[in-house]
Amino acid sequence: MNITSMLVRLQGALGISNLANRMVLLPSSQMSLTPADSLNFLVGYNGSPQSQTALDITLWIAYQTRVATSQHVTVHVVYVVDETFQPATFSPQFSSRQAHATSASAAQQGATATCTLTAPAPHNLERADRVLWEARSFAADWRGSLETHLQVGQLAPSLRQLVETEAATLLVLGCATATHPIVPALGHPFPCPVLGIPAELVEPSSTEHAIMTAS
């Protein structure tokens, strides 16, 4: 299955011209999903609307891939704590207790979730926990493998390291364009294609519904 063809289908469902081309921030020679026992899709997540849309798109691509190829697909959600910056105030949309209940429900439906923890500073633990629970809850309808990773370090190198460690087939970020500073910081050549989220995908309230109907 070709990643570009899936993006063209999404473009048609949303009615946004040239969306497929603009979503590709870093192309790769491996734009087709090579047959393998398991595929790994990585998405950067920090609780922002952009990252929520990035996770939604990643789950959609994972579902399409699983249906079309019968391959096992694992979605990896990664939150990077960059300790060179003071943590920003975080206002979750729901409590950790609600998120835990939703995640437990997802597990009963067949989804699996694991957490990779890399010794963050204590003052970042609460926020990181909320962000990752939110991601699991946001992906509650994904009836497949879901793994969450908490990394500490600079954003771009941490993402690249995890892409290499997990042999990721795809990386999806909330960046709107290839000029975002994180994109060149990932380095070239990059092991897999990198997709972004153009601004108009985040703004309309109908976007999520359109993505679901594209399934």
PDB file of C-alpha atoms in Angstrom:
ATOM      1  CA  MET A   1       0.000   0.000   0.000  1.00  0.00           C
ATOM      2  CA  ASN A   2       1.262   3.459  -0.929  1.00  0.00           C
ATOM      3  CA  ILE A   3       1.129   6.231   1.684  1.00  0.00           C
ATOM      4  CA  THR A   4       0.546   8.915  -0.947  1.00  0.00           C
ATOM      5  CA  SER A   5      -2.524   7.121  -2.314  1.00  0.00           C
ATOM      6  CA  MET A   6      -4.017   7.010   1.192  1.00  0.00           C
ATOM      7  CA  LEU A   7      -3.434  10.735   1.607  1.00  0.00           C
ATOM      8  CA  VAL A   8      -5.125  11.388  -1.737  1.00  0.00           C
ATOM      9  CA  ARG A   9      -8.143   9.450  -0.478  1.00  0.00           C
ATOM     10  CA  LEU A  10      -8.170  11.540   2.691  1.00  0.00           C
ATOM     11  CA  GLN A  11      -7.849  14.683   0.578  1.00  0.00           C
ATOM     12  CA  GLY A  12     -10.908  13.689  -1.427  1.00  0.00           C
ATOM     13  CA  ALA A  13     -12.961  12.921   1.683  1.00  0.00           C
ATOM     14  CA  LEU A  14     -12.137  16.280   3.252  1.00  0.00           C
ATOM     15  CA  GLY A  15     -12.457  18.272   0.027  1.00  0.00           C
ATOM     16  CA  ILE A  16      -9.148  20.088   0.574  1.00  0.00           C
ATOM     17  CA  SER A  17      -7.113  20.590  -2.593  1.00  0.00           C
ATOM     18  CA  ASN A  18      -3.446  19.589  -2.701  1.00  0.00           C
ATOM     19  CA  LEU A  19      -3.662  18.255   0.849  1.00  0.00           C
ATOM     20  CA  ALA A  20      -1.690  15.086   0.143  1.00  0.00           C
ATOM     21  CA  ASN A  21       1.372  16.938  -1.123  1.00  0.00           C
ATOM     22  CA  ARG A  22       1.333  19.460   1.723  1.00  0.00           C
ATOM     23  CA  MET A  23       1.120  16.774   4.385  1.00  0.00           C
ATOM     24  CA  VAL A  24       4.420  15.227   3.317  1.00  0.00           C
ATOM     25  CA  LEU A  25       7.049  17.187   5.266  1.00  0.00           C
ATOM     26  CA  LEU A  26       9.924  14.818   4.561  1.00  0.00           C
ATOM     27  CA  PRO A  27       9.528  12.330   1.718  1.00  0.00           C
ATOM     28  CA  SER A  28      11.320   9.021   1.684  1.00  0.00           C
ATOM     29  CA  SER A  29      12.257   6.387  -0.839  1.00  0.00           C
ATOM     30  CA  GLN A  30      10.019   4.103   1.236  1.00  0.00           C
ATOM     31  CA  MET A  31       6.691   5.843   0.627  1.00  0.00           C
ATOM     32  CA  SER A  32       5.154   2.419   0.086  1.00  0.00           C
ATOM     33  CA  LEU A  33       4.527   0.205   3.093  1.00  0.00           C
ATOM     34  CA  THR A  34       6.900  -2.706   2.664  1.00  0.00           C
ATOM     35  CA  PRO A  35       5.376  -6.090   3.568  1.00  0.00           C
ATOM     36  CA  ALA A  36       6.551  -7.094   7.031  1.00  0.00           C
ATOM     37  CA  ASP A  37       5.365  -9.065  10.029  1.00  0.00           C
ATOM     38  CA  SER A  38       4.613  -5.802  11.847  1.00  0.00           C
ATOM     39  CA  LEU A  39       4.455  -2.111  10.968  1.00  0.00           C
ATOM     40  CA  ASN A  40       5.180   0.690  13.430  1.00  0.00           C
ATOM     41  CA  PHE A  41       3.630   4.151  13.067  1.00  0.00           C
ATOM     42  CA  LEU A  42       5.014   6.855  15.355  1.00  0.00           C
ATOM     43  CA  VAL A  43       3.176  10.071  16.247  1.00  0.00           C
ATOM     44  CA  GLY A  44       4.453  13.014  18.260  1.00  0.00           C
ATOM     45  CA  TYR A  45       1.946  14.039  20.919  1.00  0.00           C
ATOM     46  CA  ASN A  46       1.866  16.893  23.445  1.00  0.00           C
ATOM     47  CA  GLY A  47      -1.856  17.393  24.047  1.00  0.00           C
ATOM     48  CA  SER A  48      -2.261  20.266  21.569  1.00  0.00           C
ATOM     49  CA  PRO A  49      -5.080  20.306  18.980  1.00  0.00           C
ATOM     50  CA  GLN A  50      -2.448  19.804  16.281  1.00  0.00           C
ATOM     51  CA  SER A  51      -1.091  16.689  17.956  1.00  0.00           C
ATOM     52  CA  GLN A  52      -4.604  15.351  18.536  1.00  0.00           C
ATOM     53  CA  THR A  53      -5.276  15.674  14.813  1.00  0.00           C
ATOM     54  CA  ALA A  54      -1.893  14.033  14.114  1.00  0.00           C
ATOM     55  CA  LEU A  55      -2.901  11.086  16.296  1.00  0.00           C
ATOM     56  CA  ASP A  56      -6.305  10.874  14.595  1.00  0.00           C
ATOM     57  CA  ILE A  57      -4.660  10.809  11.152  1.00  0.00           C
ATOM     58  CA  THR A  58      -2.148   8.194  12.295  1.00  0.00           C
ATOM     59  CA  LEU A  59      -4.908   5.927  13.589  1.00  0.00           C
ATOM     60  CA  TRP A  60      -6.790   6.360  10.316  1.00  0.00           C
ATOM     61  CA  ILE A  61      -3.732   5.369   8.276  1.00  0.00           C
ATOM     62  CA  ALA A  62      -3.091   2.434  10.607  1.00  0.00           C
ATOM     63  CA  TYR A  63      -6.662   1.217  10.193  1.00  0.00           C
ATOM     64  CA  GLN A  64      -6.558   1.573   6.410  1.00  0.00           C
ATOM     65  CA  THR A  65      -3.277  -0.327   6.300  1.00  0.00           C
ATOM     66  CA  ARG A  66      -4.548  -3.142   8.493  1.00  0.00           C
ATOM     67  CA  VAL A  67      -7.691  -3.575   6.398  1.00  0.00           C
ATOM     68  CA  ALA A  68      -5.869  -3.475   3.066  1.00  0.00           C
ATOM     69  CA  THR A  69      -2.870  -5.637   3.946  1.00  0.00           C
ATOM     70  CA  SER A  70      -3.876  -7.697   7.014  1.00  0.00           C
ATOM     71  CA  GLN A  71      -0.535  -6.660   8.538  1.00  0.00           C
ATOM     72  CA  HIS A  72      -0.179  -6.084  12.248  1.00  0.00           C
ATOM     73  CA  VAL A  73       0.138  -2.340  12.918  1.00  0.00           C
ATOM     74  CA  THR A  74       1.342  -0.789  16.171  1.00  0.00           C
ATOM     75  CA  VAL A  75       0.758   2.913  16.809  1.00  0.00           C
ATOM     76  CA  HIS A  76       3.451   4.477  18.993  1.00  0.00           C
ATOM     77  CA  VAL A  77       2.541   7.740  20.754  1.00  0.00           C
ATOM     78  CA  VAL A  78       5.584   9.650  21.991  1.00  0.00           C
ATOM     79  CA  TYR A  79       5.719  12.628  24.326  1.00  0.00           C
ATOM     80  CA  VAL A  80       9.130  14.263  24.659  1.00  0.00           C
ATOM     81  CA  VAL A  81      10.016  16.248  27.773  1.00  0.00           C
ATOM     82  CA  ASP A  82      12.587  18.842  26.766  1.00  0.00           C
ATOM     83  CA  GLU A  83      14.076  19.820  30.097  1.00  0.00           C
ATOM     84  CA  THR A  84      15.910  22.809  28.662  1.00  0.00           C
ATOM     85  CA  PHE A  85      12.556  24.618  28.861  1.00  0.00           C
ATOM     86  CA  GLN A  86      10.338  25.396  31.850  1.00  0.00           C
ATOM     87  CA  PRO A  87       7.212  23.222  31.717  1.00  0.00           C
ATOM     88  CA  ALA A  88       4.196  25.123  30.396  1.00  0.00           C
ATOM     89  CA  THR A  89       0.881  25.178  32.229  1.00  0.00           C
ATOM     90  CA  PHE A  90      -1.225  22.230  31.122  1.00  0.00           C
ATOM     91  CA  SER A  91      -5.003  22.246  31.179  1.00  0.00           C
ATOM     92  CA  PRO A  92      -6.290  18.754  30.347  1.00  0.00           C
ATOM     93  CA  GLN A  93      -9.729  18.440  28.809  1.00  0.00           C
ATOM     94  CA  PHE A  94     -10.607  15.736  31.312  1.00  0.00           C
ATOM     95  CA  SER A  95      -9.259  14.353  34.552  1.00  0.00           C
ATOM     96  CA  SER A  96      -6.737  11.535  34.912  1.00  0.00           C
ATOM     97  CA  ARG A  97      -9.487   9.442  36.533  1.00  0.00           C
ATOM     98  CA  GLN A  98     -11.737   9.861  33.484  1.00  0.00           C
ATOM     99  CA  ALA A  99      -8.844   9.115  31.168  1.00  0.00           C
ATOM    100  CA  HIS A 100      -7.966   5.975  33.128  1.00  0.00           C
ATOM    101  CA  ALA A 101     -11.542   4.727  32.877  1.00  0.00           C
ATOM    102  CA  THR A 102     -11.622   5.337  29.132  1.00  0.00           C
ATOM    103  CA  SER A 103      -8.295   3.593  28.649  1.00  0.00           C
ATOM    104  CA  ALA A 104      -9.499   0.601  30.663  1.00  0.00           C
ATOM    105  CA  SER A 105     -12.572   0.411  28.452  1.00  0.00           C
ATOM    106  CA  ALA A 106     -10.363   0.456  25.366  1.00  0.00           C
ATOM    107  CA  ALA A 107      -8.286  -2.380  26.779  1.00  0.00           C
ATOM    108  CA  GLN A 108     -11.445  -4.453  27.268  1.00  0.00           C
ATOM    109  CA  GLN A 109     -12.251  -3.879  23.594  1.00  0.00           C
ATOM    110  CA  GLY A 110      -8.964  -5.406  22.523  1.00  0.00           C
ATOM    111  CA  ALA A 111      -6.521  -2.493  22.411  1.00  0.00           C
ATOM    112  CA  THR A 112      -3.178  -2.909  24.113  1.00  0.00           C
ATOM    113  CA  ALA A 113      -1.198  -0.117  25.742  1.00  0.00           C
ATOM    114  CA  THR A 114       2.266  -0.024  27.212  1.00  0.00           C
ATOM    115  CA  CYS A 115       4.369   2.834  28.533  1.00  0.00           C
ATOM    116  CA  THR A 116       8.066   3.422  28.068  1.00  0.00           C
ATOM    117  CA  LEU A 117       9.399   5.719  30.791  1.00  0.00           C
ATOM    118  CA  THR A 118      12.836   7.356  30.638  1.00  0.00           C
ATOM    119  CA  ALA A 119      13.483   9.002  34.034  1.00  0.00           C
ATOM    120  CA  PRO A 120      12.057  12.530  33.671  1.00  0.00           C
ATOM    121  CA  ALA A 121      12.505  15.122  36.405  1.00  0.00           C
ATOM    122  CA  PRO A 122       9.834  14.839  39.149  1.00  0.00           C
ATOM    123  CA  HIS A 123       8.176  18.169  38.291  1.00  0.00           C
ATOM    124  CA  ASN A 124       7.367  16.846  34.802  1.00  0.00           C
ATOM    125  CA  LEU A 125       5.853  13.520  35.856  1.00  0.00           C
ATOM    126  CA  GLU A 126       2.310  14.762  36.543  1.00  0.00           C
ATOM    127  CA  ARG A 127       2.008  16.632  33.274  1.00  0.00           C
ATOM    128  CA  ALA A 128       3.522  13.763  31.298  1.00  0.00           C
ATOM    129  CA  ASP A 129       1.128  11.310  32.916  1.00  0.00           C
ATOM    130  CA  ARG A 130      -1.860  13.468  31.962  1.00  0.00           C
ATOM    131  CA  VAL A 131      -0.679  13.917  28.390  1.00  0.00           C
ATOM    132  CA  LEU A 132      -0.129  10.199  27.835  1.00  0.00           C
ATOM    133  CA  TRP A 133      -3.428   9.211  29.472  1.00  0.00           C
ATOM    134  CA  GLU A 134      -5.125  11.744  27.221  1.00  0.00           C
ATOM    135  CA  ALA A 135      -3.508  10.165  24.179  1.00  0.00           C
ATOM    136  CA  ARG A 136      -4.657   6.699  25.194  1.00  0.00           C
ATOM    137  CA  SER A 137      -8.185   7.971  25.789  1.00  0.00           C
ATOM    138  CA  PHE A 138      -8.229   9.847  22.488  1.00  0.00           C
ATOM    139  CA  ALA A 139      -7.319   6.559  20.798  1.00  0.00           C
ATOM    140  CA  ALA A 140      -9.916   4.534  22.710  1.00  0.00           C
ATOM    141  CA  ASP A 141     -11.670   3.390  19.527  1.00  0.00           C
ATOM    142  CA  TRP A 142      -8.470   2.026  18.007  1.00  0.00           C
ATOM    143  CA  ARG A 143      -8.814  -1.721  18.412  1.00  0.00           C
ATOM    144  CA  GLY A 144      -5.183  -2.533  17.890  1.00  0.00           C
ATOM    145  CA  SER A 145      -1.785  -2.214  19.490  1.00  0.00           C
ATOM    146  CA  LEU A 146      -1.020   1.152  21.065  1.00  0.00           C
ATOM    147  CA  GLU A 147       2.218   1.957  22.865  1.00  0.00           C
ATOM    148  CA  THR A 148       3.037   5.214  24.637  1.00  0.00           C
ATOM    149  CA  HIS A 149       6.570   6.476  25.142  1.00  0.00           C
ATOM    150  CA  LEU A 150       7.862   9.202  27.434  1.00  0.00           C
ATOM    151  CA  GLN A 151      11.280  10.466  26.333  1.00  0.00           C
ATOM    152  CA  VAL A 152      13.518  13.058  27.953  1.00  0.00           C
ATOM    153  CA  GLY A 153      15.815  15.206  25.851  1.00  0.00           C
ATOM    154  CA  GLN A 154      15.777  17.488  22.836  1.00  0.00           C
ATOM    155  CA  LEU A 155      12.700  16.954  20.712  1.00  0.00           C
ATOM    156  CA  ALA A 156      14.094  16.182  17.254  1.00  0.00           C
ATOM    157  CA  PRO A 157      16.946  13.859  18.362  1.00  0.00           C
ATOM    158  CA  SER A 158      14.571  12.020  20.723  1.00  0.00           C
ATOM    159  CA  LEU A 159      12.047  11.448  17.934  1.00  0.00           C
ATOM    160  CA  ARG A 160      14.741  10.263  15.550  1.00  0.00           C
ATOM    161  CA  GLN A 161      16.160   7.877  18.130  1.00  0.00           C
ATOM    162  CA  LEU A 162      12.754   6.314  18.765  1.00  0.00           C
ATOM    163  CA  VAL A 163      12.047   6.055  15.030  1.00  0.00           C
ATOM    164  CA  GLU A 164      15.284   4.122  14.637  1.00  0.00           C
ATOM    165  CA  THR A 165      14.733   1.981  17.745  1.00  0.00           C
ATOM    166  CA  GLU A 166      11.216   0.956  16.717  1.00  0.00           C
ATOM    167  CA  ALA A 167      12.079   0.717  13.004  1.00  0.00           C
ATOM    168  CA  ALA A 168       9.150   3.065  12.390  1.00  0.00           C
ATOM    169  CA  THR A 169       7.498   3.022   8.978  1.00  0.00           C
ATOM    170  CA  LEU A 170       5.984   6.487   9.384  1.00  0.00           C
ATOM    171  CA  LEU A 171       6.303   9.548  11.639  1.00  0.00           C
ATOM    172  CA  VAL A 172       3.396  11.991  11.996  1.00  0.00           C
ATOM    173  CA  LEU A 173       3.839  15.392  13.644  1.00  0.00           C
ATOM    174  CA  GLY A 174       1.564  18.353  14.348  1.00  0.00           C
ATOM    175  CA  CYS A 175       3.795  20.702  12.295  1.00  0.00           C
ATOM    176  CA  ALA A 176       1.912  22.645   9.626  1.00  0.00           C
ATOM    177  CA  THR A 177       4.759  23.026   7.120  1.00  0.00           C
ATOM    178  CA  ALA A 178       8.239  21.741   6.341  1.00  0.00           C
ATOM    179  CA  THR A 179       9.647  25.111   7.446  1.00  0.00           C
ATOM    180  CA  HIS A 180       8.852  24.352  11.083  1.00  0.00           C
ATOM    181  CA  PRO A 181      12.196  24.217  12.963  1.00  0.00           C
ATOM    182  CA  ILE A 182      11.698  20.628  14.092  1.00  0.00           C
ATOM    183  CA  VAL A 183      11.595  19.288  10.529  1.00  0.00           C
ATOM    184  CA  PRO A 184      15.156  20.170   9.416  1.00  0.00           C
ATOM    185  CA  ALA A 185      16.345  19.317  12.940  1.00  0.00           C
ATOM    186  CA  LEU A 186      15.290  15.699  12.353  1.00  0.00           C
ATOM    187  CA  GLY A 187      18.252  15.344  10.014  1.00  0.00           C
ATOM    188  CA  HIS A 188      18.666  14.115   6.466  1.00  0.00           C
ATOM    189  CA  PRO A 189      18.263  11.485   5.241  1.00  0.00           C
ATOM    190  CA  PHE A 190      15.502  10.432   7.615  1.00  0.00           C
ATOM    191  CA  PRO A 191      14.658   6.733   8.015  1.00  0.00           C
ATOM    192  CA  CYS A 192      10.963   7.078   7.130  1.00  0.00           C
ATOM    193  CA  PRO A 193       8.444   9.541   5.659  1.00  0.00           C
ATOM    194  CA  VAL A 194       7.337  12.400   7.915  1.00  0.00           C
ATOM    195  CA  LEU A 195       3.783  13.748   7.668  1.00  0.00           C
ATOM    196  CA  GLY A 196       2.469  17.025   9.048  1.00  0.00           C
ATOM    197  CA  ILE A 197      -0.905  18.594   9.778  1.00  0.00           C
ATOM    198  CA  PRO A 198      -1.846  21.665   7.673  1.00  0.00           C
ATOM    199  CA  ALA A 199      -3.683  24.324   9.675  1.00  0.00           C
ATOM    200  CA  GLU A 200      -7.063  23.758   8.000  1.00  0.00           C
ATOM    201  CA  LEU A 201      -7.138  20.169   9.290  1.00  0.00           C
ATOM    202  CA  VAL A 202      -7.189  21.458  12.866  1.00  0.00           C
ATOM    203  CA  GLU A 203      -9.703  24.296  12.528  1.00  0.00           C
ATOM    204  CA  PRO A 204     -12.929  22.808  11.101  1.00  0.00           C
ATOM    205  CA  SER A 205     -15.039  20.872  13.602  1.00  0.00           C
ATOM    206  CA  SER A 206     -16.126  18.539  10.793  1.00  0.00           C
ATOM    207  CA  THR A 207     -12.614  17.266  10.107  1.00  0.00           C
ATOM    208  CA  GLU A 208     -12.789  14.383  12.589  1.00  0.00           C
ATOM    209  CA  HIS A 209     -16.114  13.213  11.163  1.00  0.00           C
ATOM    210  CA  ALA A 210     -14.779  13.390   7.616  1.00  0.00           C
ATOM    211  CA  ILE A 211     -11.733  11.327   8.581  1.00  0.00           C
ATOM    212  CA  MET A 212     -13.960   8.679  10.104  1.00  0.00           C
ATOM    213  CA  THR A 213     -16.207   8.514   7.074  1.00  0.00           C
ATOM    214  CA  ALA A 214     -13.136   8.102   4.853  1.00  0.00           C
ATOM    215  CA  SER A 215     -12.614   4.741   6.555  1.00  0.00           C
TER     216      SER A 215
END
